[in-house]
Tab-separated table of C-alpha atoms in Angstrom:
chain	number	residue	atom	x	y	z
A	1	MET	CA	-9.002	18.662	17.737
A	2	SER	CA	-8.798	16.084	20.522
A	3	GLN	CA	-12.329	14.946	19.614
A	4	LEU	CA	-11.245	14.389	16.012
A	5	PHE	CA	-8.182	12.384	17.046
A	6	SER	CA	-9.109	10.260	20.019
A	7	LYS	CA	-6.848	7.403	21.118
A	8	LYS	CA	-8.850	4.990	18.976
A	9	ASP	CA	-8.575	7.300	15.965
A	10	ARG	CA	-4.816	7.665	16.393
A	11	GLU	CA	-4.460	3.895	16.593
A	12	ALA	CA	-6.547	3.489	13.430
A	13	LEU	CA	-4.354	5.995	11.587
A	14	LEU	CA	-0.873	5.242	12.932
A	15	GLY	CA	-1.085	1.536	13.799
A	16	PRO	CA	-1.040	0.228	10.203
A	17	ILE	CA	1.971	2.378	9.340
A	18	SER	CA	4.151	0.553	11.855
A	19	LEU	CA	3.070	-2.096	14.363
A	20	ASN	CA	0.101	-3.431	12.376
A	21	ASN	CA	1.400	-2.883	8.847
A	22	PRO	CA	-0.878	-4.555	6.269
A	23	VAL	CA	2.061	-6.038	4.326
A	24	THR	CA	4.618	-7.026	6.970
A	25	VAL	CA	2.187	-7.968	9.769
A	26	GLN	CA	-1.175	-8.779	8.166
A	27	ILE	CA	0.607	-10.217	5.073
A	28	LEU	CA	-1.819	-8.574	2.639
A	29	GLY	CA	-1.153	-6.944	-0.731
A	30	ILE	CA	2.014	-8.961	-1.374
A	31	CYS	CA	1.277	-9.570	-5.088
A	32	SER	CA	1.316	-5.912	-6.104
A	33	ALA	CA	4.388	-5.348	-3.922
A	34	LEU	CA	6.204	-7.794	-6.190
A	35	ALA	CA	4.829	-6.403	-9.436
A	36	VAL	CA	5.182	-2.602	-9.271
A	37	THR	CA	8.366	-2.026	-7.267
A	38	ALA	CA	11.072	-2.356	-9.931
A	39	LYS	CA	11.021	1.456	-10.147
A	40	LEU	CA	10.358	4.028	-7.430
A	41	GLU	CA	7.944	6.292	-9.341
A	42	PRO	CA	5.250	3.689	-10.113
A	43	ALA	CA	5.576	2.344	-6.563
A	44	ILE	CA	4.854	5.806	-5.123
A	45	VAL	CA	1.899	6.331	-7.464
A	46	MET	CA	0.518	2.873	-6.694
A	47	GLY	CA	0.862	3.469	-2.954
A	48	LEU	CA	-0.929	6.819	-3.133
A	49	SER	CA	-3.654	5.357	-5.361
A	50	VAL	CA	-4.352	2.538	-2.915
A	51	THR	CA	-4.347	5.042	-0.033
A	52	VAL	CA	-6.961	7.248	-1.709
A	53	ILE	CA	-9.140	4.306	-2.731
A	54	THR	CA	-8.920	2.588	0.662
A	55	ALA	CA	-9.731	5.794	2.547
A	56	PHE	CA	-12.751	6.762	0.459
A	57	SER	CA	-14.131	3.237	0.046
A	58	ASN	CA	-13.983	2.869	3.842
A	59	LEU	CA	-15.758	6.214	4.186
A	60	VAL	CA	-18.541	5.376	1.717
A	61	ILE	CA	-19.161	1.881	3.086
A	62	SER	CA	-19.203	3.190	6.655
A	63	PHE	CA	-21.853	5.769	5.718
A	64	ILE	CA	-24.162	3.187	4.142
A	65	ARG	CA	-23.258	0.120	6.231
A	66	LYS	CA	-26.574	0.021	8.090
A	67	THR	CA	-28.557	-0.017	4.840
A	68	ILE	CA	-26.606	-2.812	3.129
A	69	PRO	CA	-28.314	-6.244	3.266
A	70	ASN	CA	-25.856	-8.743	4.669
A	71	ARG	CA	-26.257	-11.208	1.787
A	72	ILE	CA	-25.071	-8.671	-0.836
A	73	ARG	CA	-22.549	-6.701	1.213
A	74	ILE	CA	-19.535	-8.047	-0.743
A	75	ILE	CA	-21.155	-7.053	-4.037
A	76	VAL	CA	-21.842	-3.531	-2.746
A	77	GLN	CA	-18.264	-3.222	-1.504
A	78	LEU	CA	-16.904	-4.323	-4.881
A	79	VAL	CA	-19.098	-1.815	-6.713
A	80	VAL	CA	-17.865	1.055	-4.513
A	81	VAL	CA	-14.221	0.018	-4.893
A	82	ALA	CA	-14.597	-0.513	-8.661
A	83	ALA	CA	-16.073	2.973	-9.099
A	84	LEU	CA	-13.206	4.571	-7.171
A	85	VAL	CA	-10.592	2.526	-9.038
A	86	THR	CA	-12.085	3.651	-12.354
A	87	VAL	CA	-11.901	7.302	-11.293
A	88	VAL	CA	-8.283	6.965	-10.141
A	89	SER	CA	-7.325	5.057	-13.298
A	90	GLU	CA	-8.784	7.768	-15.547
A	91	ILE	CA	-7.025	10.516	-13.554
A	92	LEU	CA	-3.700	8.706	-13.950
A	93	LYS	CA	-4.248	8.314	-17.694
A	94	ALA	CA	-5.035	12.017	-17.969
A	95	PHE	CA	-2.259	13.469	-15.811
A	96	ALA	CA	0.407	10.747	-15.452
A	97	TYR	CA	0.077	8.657	-18.584
A	98	ASP	CA	3.629	7.250	-18.563
A	99	VAL	CA	3.240	5.993	-14.998
A	100	SER	CA	-0.190	4.612	-15.861
A	101	VAL	CA	1.409	2.580	-18.670
A	102	GLN	CA	4.084	1.272	-16.283
A	103	LEU	CA	1.439	0.194	-13.778
A	104	SER	CA	-0.463	-1.506	-16.603
A	105	VAL	CA	-3.280	-3.733	-15.331
A	106	TYR	CA	-2.255	-3.413	-11.687
A	107	VAL	CA	-4.324	-0.267	-11.147
A	108	GLY	CA	-7.418	-2.164	-12.207
A	109	LEU	CA	-6.435	-5.065	-9.972
A	110	ILE	CA	-6.663	-2.771	-6.950
A	111	ILE	CA	-10.304	-3.865	-7.017
A	112	THR	CA	-9.229	-7.287	-5.753
A	113	ASN	CA	-6.552	-6.027	-3.358
A	114	CYS	CA	-7.025	-7.921	-0.090
A	115	ILE	CA	-6.152	-4.836	1.953
A	116	LEU	CA	-9.228	-2.986	0.667
A	117	MET	CA	-11.676	-5.840	1.110
A	118	GLY	CA	-10.141	-6.739	4.464
A	119	ARG	CA	-10.537	-3.230	5.868
A	120	LEU	CA	-14.076	-2.885	4.520
A	121	GLU	CA	-15.112	-6.137	6.178
A	122	ALA	CA	-13.092	-5.818	9.377
A	123	TYR	CA	-13.448	-2.102	10.067
A	124	ALA	CA	-15.741	0.002	7.870
A	125	MET	CA	-18.733	-2.315	8.316
A	126	SER	CA	-18.633	-1.868	12.091
A	127	ASN	CA	-17.246	1.645	12.691
A	128	GLY	CA	-18.223	5.233	11.988
A	129	PRO	CA	-17.174	7.251	8.915
A	130	TRP	CA	-14.353	9.256	10.512
A	131	PRO	CA	-12.505	6.320	12.167
A	132	SER	CA	-13.037	4.281	8.997
A	133	PHE	CA	-11.582	7.079	6.864
A	134	LEU	CA	-8.504	7.273	9.140
A	135	ASP	CA	-8.173	3.485	9.076
A	136	GLY	CA	-8.185	3.586	5.281
A	137	ILE	CA	-5.513	6.282	5.181
A	138	GLY	CA	-3.370	4.425	7.727
A	139	ASN	CA	-3.529	1.099	5.903
A	140	GLY	CA	-2.924	2.769	2.550
A	141	LEU	CA	0.125	4.619	3.856
A	142	GLY	CA	1.401	1.456	5.552
A	143	TYR	CA	1.151	-0.338	2.225
A	144	ALA	CA	2.768	2.585	0.393
A	145	LYS	CA	5.619	2.674	2.900
A	146	ILE	CA	6.606	-0.920	2.114
A	147	LEU	CA	6.301	-0.368	-1.638
A	148	VAL	CA	8.574	2.686	-1.485
A	149	ILE	CA	11.216	0.906	0.608
A	150	VAL	CA	11.251	-2.121	-1.700
A	151	ALA	CA	11.317	0.026	-4.846
A	152	PHE	CA	14.115	2.196	-3.436
A	153	PHE	CA	16.495	-0.743	-3.081
A	154	ARG	CA	15.412	-2.474	-6.288
A	155	GLU	CA	15.849	0.599	-8.484
A	156	LEU	CA	19.051	1.757	-6.768
A	157	LEU	CA	20.813	-1.596	-6.892
A	158	GLY	CA	19.197	-2.869	-10.084
A	159	SER	CA	19.397	0.226	-12.279
A	160	GLY	CA	21.666	2.634	-10.425
A	161	THR	CA	18.930	5.267	-10.497
A	162	LEU	CA	16.244	6.784	-8.253
A	163	LEU	CA	13.083	8.233	-9.795
A	164	GLY	CA	14.854	7.795	-13.128
A	165	TYR	CA	17.836	9.960	-12.166
A	166	LYS	CA	21.296	8.415	-12.157
A	167	VAL	CA	22.712	8.429	-8.615
A	168	ILE	CA	25.650	6.021	-8.789
A	169	PRO	CA	28.747	7.921	-10.065
A	170	ASP	CA	30.448	6.874	-13.304
A	171	ALA	CA	33.637	6.348	-11.295
A	172	PHE	CA	31.997	3.349	-9.603
A	173	TYR	CA	31.276	1.758	-12.978
A	174	ALA	CA	34.784	2.561	-14.176
A	175	ALA	CA	36.104	0.749	-11.098
A	176	GLY	CA	34.129	-2.365	-12.019
A	177	TYR	CA	30.749	-1.859	-10.352
A	178	VAL	CA	27.879	-3.548	-12.203
A	179	ASN	CA	24.160	-3.059	-11.629
A	180	ASN	CA	22.536	-6.163	-10.155
A	181	GLY	CA	19.959	-7.228	-12.728
A	182	LEU	CA	18.516	-9.760	-10.285
A	183	MET	CA	17.098	-6.852	-8.238
A	184	LEU	CA	14.703	-6.081	-11.089
A	185	MET	CA	13.177	-9.557	-11.005
A	186	PRO	CA	10.006	-10.180	-8.921
A	187	PRO	CA	11.607	-12.781	-6.587
A	188	MET	CA	13.963	-10.096	-5.242
A	189	ALA	CA	10.956	-8.035	-4.163
A	190	LEU	CA	9.733	-11.026	-2.168
A	191	ILE	CA	13.155	-11.390	-0.539
A	192	ILE	CA	13.242	-7.698	0.433
A	193	VAL	CA	9.711	-7.912	1.869
A	194	ALA	CA	10.782	-11.010	3.819
A	195	CYS	CA	13.756	-9.058	5.221
A	196	LEU	CA	11.432	-6.233	6.286
A	197	ILE	CA	9.149	-8.751	8.032
A	198	TRP	CA	12.171	-10.265	9.798
A	199	LEU	CA	13.448	-6.832	10.886
A	200	GLN	CA	10.065	-5.808	12.269
A	201	ARG	CA	9.593	-9.061	14.188
A	202	ALA	CA	13.158	-8.941	15.493
A	203	LYS	CA	12.557	-5.395	16.755
A	204	HIS	CA	9.188	-6.193	18.356
A	205	LYS	CA	9.556	-9.369	20.384
A	206	ASP	CA	5.796	-9.621	21.023
A	207	MET	CA	5.272	-10.393	17.317
A	208	GLN	CA	7.456	-13.475	17.450
A	209	GLU	CA	5.717	-16.838	17.482
A	210	LYS	CA	6.195	-18.836	20.657
């Protein structure tokens, strides 16, 4: 077990979830964080989809990295990612059609997600299959973590629901409480992400710019 999870492997898996988060530290994948976080369910599905695609695209590219000519490496990476995105998209249409409709074109746009291409270039092209697979899982989960946090606050404060279930009591509305419609607009997602970046940098002083 220790051979499977060396210090380097643990850093590849756990680092992106916290200290090297792809959204709040690397500032990648911001666009989809704004687009699919009005509700919690599509945010969870999107996060899991990106995790699966990032992990397996890293794995495939790492296996074949030594056979890929340098001049066409980006094309090969895009082909691998596109194939995986197509598989995930068809699975969602078959087993979670309503969520697939909510995600709309954003599942297909995973192909151009900077997190995927960044990890393929920065990690999978120069590391073995197992560390690359863990790196993909870690970055996918780090991305999913931010999406879930943002969607939690947007759906709760914007709609008064979580996963479609009403959680704010009717007594609150009777007392004058009103759902904040601004939370459902994309700019509010950007503000929440900015708050998460501020909190992380305030907690970890070494991340602050001198």
